[in-house]
Coordinates of C-alpha atoms in Angstrom, one line a residue:
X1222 CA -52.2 -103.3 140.4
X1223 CA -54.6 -104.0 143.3
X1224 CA -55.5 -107.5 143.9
X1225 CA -59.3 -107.0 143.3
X1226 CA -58.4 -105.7 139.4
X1227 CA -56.0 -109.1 139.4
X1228 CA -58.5 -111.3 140.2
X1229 CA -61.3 -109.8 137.6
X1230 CA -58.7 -110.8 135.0
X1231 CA -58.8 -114.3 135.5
X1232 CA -59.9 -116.3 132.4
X1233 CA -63.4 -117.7 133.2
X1234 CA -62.1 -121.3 131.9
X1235 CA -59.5 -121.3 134.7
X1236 CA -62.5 -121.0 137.0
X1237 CA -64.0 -124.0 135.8
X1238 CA -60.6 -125.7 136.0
X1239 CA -60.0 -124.8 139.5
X1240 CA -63.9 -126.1 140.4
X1241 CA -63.3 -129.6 138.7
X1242 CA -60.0 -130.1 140.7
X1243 CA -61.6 -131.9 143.8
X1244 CA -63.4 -134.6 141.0
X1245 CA -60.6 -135.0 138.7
X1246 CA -58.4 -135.9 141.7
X1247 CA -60.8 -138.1 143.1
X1248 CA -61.3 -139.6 139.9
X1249 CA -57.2 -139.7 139.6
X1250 CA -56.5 -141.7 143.2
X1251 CA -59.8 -143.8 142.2
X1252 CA -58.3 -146.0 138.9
X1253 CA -56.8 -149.0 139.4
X1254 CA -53.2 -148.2 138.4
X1255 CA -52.7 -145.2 140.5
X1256 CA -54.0 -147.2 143.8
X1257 CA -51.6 -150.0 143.2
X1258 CA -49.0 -147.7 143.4
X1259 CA -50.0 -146.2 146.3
X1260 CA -50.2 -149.8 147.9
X1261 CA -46.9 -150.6 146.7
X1262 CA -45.7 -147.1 148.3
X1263 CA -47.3 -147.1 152.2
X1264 CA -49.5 -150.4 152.4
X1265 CA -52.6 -148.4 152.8
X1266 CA -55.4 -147.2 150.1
X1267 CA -56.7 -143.3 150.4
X1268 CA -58.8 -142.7 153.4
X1269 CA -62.2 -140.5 153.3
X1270 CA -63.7 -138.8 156.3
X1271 CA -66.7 -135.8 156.6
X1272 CA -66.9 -132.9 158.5
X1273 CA -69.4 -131.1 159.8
X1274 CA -69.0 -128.1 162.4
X1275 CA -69.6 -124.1 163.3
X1276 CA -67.7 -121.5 161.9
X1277 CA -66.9 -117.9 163.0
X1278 CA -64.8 -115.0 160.9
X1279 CA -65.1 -113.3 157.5
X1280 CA -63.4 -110.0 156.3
X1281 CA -60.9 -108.4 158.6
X1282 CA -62.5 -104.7 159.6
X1283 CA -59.9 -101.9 160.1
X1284 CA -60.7 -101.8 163.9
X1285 CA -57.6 -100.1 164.4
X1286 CA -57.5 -97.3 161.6
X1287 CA -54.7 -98.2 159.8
X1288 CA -53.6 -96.5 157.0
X1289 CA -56.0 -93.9 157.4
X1290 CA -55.0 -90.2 157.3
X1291 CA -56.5 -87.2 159.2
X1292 CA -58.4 -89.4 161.2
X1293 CA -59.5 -87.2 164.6
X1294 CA -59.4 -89.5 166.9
X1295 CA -63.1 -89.6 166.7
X1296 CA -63.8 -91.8 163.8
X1297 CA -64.1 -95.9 164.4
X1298 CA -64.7 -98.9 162.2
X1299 CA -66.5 -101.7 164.5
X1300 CA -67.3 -105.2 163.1
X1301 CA -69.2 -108.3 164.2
X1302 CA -69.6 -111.5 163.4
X1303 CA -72.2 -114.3 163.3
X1304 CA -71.4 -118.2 163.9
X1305 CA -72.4 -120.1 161.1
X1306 CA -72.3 -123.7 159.3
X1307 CA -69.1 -125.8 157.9
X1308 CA -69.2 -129.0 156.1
X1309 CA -66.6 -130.9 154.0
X1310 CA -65.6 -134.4 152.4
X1311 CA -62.0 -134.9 152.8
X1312 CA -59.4 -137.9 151.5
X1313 CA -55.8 -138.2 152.9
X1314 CA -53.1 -140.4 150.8
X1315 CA -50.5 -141.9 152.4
X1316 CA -47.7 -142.0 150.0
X1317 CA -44.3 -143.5 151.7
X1318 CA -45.5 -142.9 155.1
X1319 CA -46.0 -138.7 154.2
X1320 CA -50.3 -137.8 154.6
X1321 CA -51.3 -135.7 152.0
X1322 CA -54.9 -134.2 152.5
X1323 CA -57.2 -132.5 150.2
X1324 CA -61.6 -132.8 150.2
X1325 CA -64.1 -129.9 149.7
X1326 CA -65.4 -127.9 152.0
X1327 CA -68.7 -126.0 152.2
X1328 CA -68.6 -122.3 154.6
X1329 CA -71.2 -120.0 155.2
X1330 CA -70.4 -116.9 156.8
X1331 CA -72.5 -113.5 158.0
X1332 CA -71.2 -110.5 159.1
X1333 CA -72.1 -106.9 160.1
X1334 CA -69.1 -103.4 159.4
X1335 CA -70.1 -100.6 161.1
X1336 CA -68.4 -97.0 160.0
X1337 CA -68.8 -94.4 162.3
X1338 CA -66.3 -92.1 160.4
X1339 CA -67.6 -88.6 161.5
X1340 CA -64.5 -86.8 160.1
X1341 CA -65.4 -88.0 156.3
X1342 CA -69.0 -88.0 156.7
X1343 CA -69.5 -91.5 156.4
X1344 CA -71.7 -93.4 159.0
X1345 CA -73.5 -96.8 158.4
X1346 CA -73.4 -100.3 158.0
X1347 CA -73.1 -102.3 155.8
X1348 CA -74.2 -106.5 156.1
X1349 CA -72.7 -109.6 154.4
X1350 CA -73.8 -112.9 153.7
X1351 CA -71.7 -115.1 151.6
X1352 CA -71.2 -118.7 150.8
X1353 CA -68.3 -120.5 149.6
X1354 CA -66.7 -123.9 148.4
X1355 CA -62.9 -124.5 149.3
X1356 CA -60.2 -127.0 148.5
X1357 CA -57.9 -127.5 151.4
X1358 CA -54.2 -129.1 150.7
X1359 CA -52.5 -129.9 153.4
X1360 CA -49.3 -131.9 154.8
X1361 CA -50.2 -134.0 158.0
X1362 CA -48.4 -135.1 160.9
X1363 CA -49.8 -138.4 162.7
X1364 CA -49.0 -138.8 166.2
X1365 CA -50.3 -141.2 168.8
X1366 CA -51.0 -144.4 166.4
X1367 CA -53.2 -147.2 167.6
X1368 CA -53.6 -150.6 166.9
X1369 CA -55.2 -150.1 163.7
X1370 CA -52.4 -147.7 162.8
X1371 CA -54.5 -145.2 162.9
X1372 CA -53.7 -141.6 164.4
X1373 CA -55.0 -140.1 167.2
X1374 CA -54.1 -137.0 166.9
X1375 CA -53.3 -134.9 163.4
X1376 CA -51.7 -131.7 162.9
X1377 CA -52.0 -130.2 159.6
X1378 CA -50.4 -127.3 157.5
X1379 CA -51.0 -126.0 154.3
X1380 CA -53.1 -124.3 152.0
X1381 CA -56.5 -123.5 151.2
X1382 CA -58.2 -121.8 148.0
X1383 CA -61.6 -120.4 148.0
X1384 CA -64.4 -119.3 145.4
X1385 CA -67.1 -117.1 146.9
X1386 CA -70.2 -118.6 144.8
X1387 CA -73.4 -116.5 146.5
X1388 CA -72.9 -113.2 148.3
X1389 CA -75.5 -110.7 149.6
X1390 CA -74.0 -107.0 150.5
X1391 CA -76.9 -105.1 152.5
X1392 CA -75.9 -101.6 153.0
X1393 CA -77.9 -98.7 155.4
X1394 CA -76.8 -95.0 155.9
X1395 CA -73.5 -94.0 154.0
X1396 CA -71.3 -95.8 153.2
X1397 CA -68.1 -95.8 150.7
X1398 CA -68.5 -97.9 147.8
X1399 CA -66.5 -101.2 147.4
X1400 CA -65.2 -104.1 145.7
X1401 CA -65.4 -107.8 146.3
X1402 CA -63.6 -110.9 145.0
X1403 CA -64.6 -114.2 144.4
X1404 CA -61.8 -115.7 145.4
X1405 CA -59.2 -115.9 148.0
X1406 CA -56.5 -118.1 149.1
X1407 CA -53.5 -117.9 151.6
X1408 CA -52.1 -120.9 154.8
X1409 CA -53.9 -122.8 156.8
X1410 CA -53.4 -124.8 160.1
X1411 CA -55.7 -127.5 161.8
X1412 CA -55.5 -130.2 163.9
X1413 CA -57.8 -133.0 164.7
X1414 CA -58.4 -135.6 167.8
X1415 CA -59.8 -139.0 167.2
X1416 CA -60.6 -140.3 170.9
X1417 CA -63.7 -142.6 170.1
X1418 CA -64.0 -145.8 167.5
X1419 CA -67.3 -147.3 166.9
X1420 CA -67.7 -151.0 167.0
X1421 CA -64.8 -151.2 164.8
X1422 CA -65.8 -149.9 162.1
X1423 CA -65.6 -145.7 162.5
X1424 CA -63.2 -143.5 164.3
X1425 CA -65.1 -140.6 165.3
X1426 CA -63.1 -137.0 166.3
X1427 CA -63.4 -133.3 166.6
X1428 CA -61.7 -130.6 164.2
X1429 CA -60.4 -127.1 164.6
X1430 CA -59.0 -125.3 161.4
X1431 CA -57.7 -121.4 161.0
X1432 CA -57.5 -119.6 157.9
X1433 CA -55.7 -115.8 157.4
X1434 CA -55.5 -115.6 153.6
X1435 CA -55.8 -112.8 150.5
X1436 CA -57.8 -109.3 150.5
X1437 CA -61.3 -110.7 150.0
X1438 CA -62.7 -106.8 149.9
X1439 CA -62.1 -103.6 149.6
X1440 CA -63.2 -100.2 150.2
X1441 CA -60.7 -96.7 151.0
X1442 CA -60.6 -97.6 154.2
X1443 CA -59.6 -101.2 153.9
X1444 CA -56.4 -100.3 151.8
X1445 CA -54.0 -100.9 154.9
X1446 CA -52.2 -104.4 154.3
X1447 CA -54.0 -107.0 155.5
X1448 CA -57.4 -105.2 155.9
X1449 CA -60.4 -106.5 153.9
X1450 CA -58.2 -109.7 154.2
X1451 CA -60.2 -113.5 155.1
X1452 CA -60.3 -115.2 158.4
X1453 CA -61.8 -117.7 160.3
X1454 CA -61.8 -120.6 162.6
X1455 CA -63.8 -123.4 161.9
X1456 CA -64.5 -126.3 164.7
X1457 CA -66.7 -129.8 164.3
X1458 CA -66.7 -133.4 164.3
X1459 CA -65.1 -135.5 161.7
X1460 CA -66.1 -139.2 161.2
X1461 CA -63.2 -141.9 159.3
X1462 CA -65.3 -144.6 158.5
X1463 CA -62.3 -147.2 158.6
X1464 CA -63.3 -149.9 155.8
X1465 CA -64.5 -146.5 153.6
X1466 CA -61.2 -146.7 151.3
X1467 CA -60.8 -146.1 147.5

């Protein structure tokens, strides 16, 4: 079964499920009972920071041909990419001195495939646009702890899951027909660097995230394992207020 036909059977309530998620564990960590318990556990409350930053990827293009037969040696894929916006609201528990992180993000991303396939007949382009919302999870490791037992610098590992809410596919010239999923998910990696606090009262950093998950699209000649796949890098500046705590 290909993994575009998998995803169109996924029951529209367990889209709405996986969209509440970020609220229902905000509202989860928020009562009273659950935050004594994490008091009782590591001494500190969840902490809240936002995000905001460029981001640069999108679909992987089969640059290299693979898993295309007969090709000539004449035929090429090309691909480019446009930097575009991030933006997120993240929370990090710290539950027996282990950091869990999770938030929502916010990515836009634009994108141009080029098929200059002269031995099938195919030459175009063909543009995308789309936007999507994301829920990270994430293990983090703090090193370099201040005064305020805060950390310095965070790596981070874990997953992310996204749902592709707008999309805009422009095509010109001929090109094959495709498919595209809403959603994708696969690891992630990140780490962040908090070198200035602000009259004692926010810790202000940069961010850089990468992504390689799922087959996002797919057209017969992104068939090839990992083509049609999702990637990006996302960079920006994160700000911890330090008395912001629920």
């Amino acid at each position: 079964m290909k993994l575009f036909d998998f995803y169109s059977k996924i029951n529209w309530r367990f889209e709405i499920v996986l969209l509440m998620l970020p609220g229902l564990f905000v509202a989860f960590v928020s009562c009273s009972s659950v935050q004594k318990t994490l008091a009782s556990n590591s001494g500190n409350a969840s902490t809240v920071s936002f995000l905001a930053g460029v981001s640069a990827g999108g679909l992987v293009e089969n640059s290299k041909m693979s898993g295309i037969e007969d090709n000539a040696g004449i035929d090429a894929i090309t691909g480019a990419t446009k930097t575009t916006f991030n933006a997120g609201v993240h929370t990090e528990l710290n539950l027996k001195g282990h950091f869990i992180e999770t938030g929502l993000d916010y990515m836009s991303f634009a994108q141009k495939v080029e098929y200059n396939l002269l031995s099938y007949s195919v030459n175009g382009e063909r543009d995308f646009r789309f936007h999507q919302i994301r829920l990270p999870l994430t293990y983090n490791l703090h090193l370099f702890k201040n005064n305020r037992n805060g950390a310095r610098f965070v790596l981070k590992a874990g997953m992310t899951i996204g749902y592709t809410f707008n999309k805009s596919v422009t095509d010109r010239g001929n090109v094959p027909e495709y498919e595209f999923s809403e959603w994708d998910w696969g690891p992630t990696l990140g780490l962040a660097f908090y070198p200035i606090t602000l009259a004692d009262k926010y810790r202000l950093g940069v961010y850089l995230d990468l992504f390689r998950g799922s087959r996002i699209f797919e057209d017969r000649f992104h068939t090839a394992e990992g083509m049609g796949g999702h990637s990006y890098m996302k960079f920006g500046v994160t700000l911890h207020p330090l008395n912001f705590k629920f």
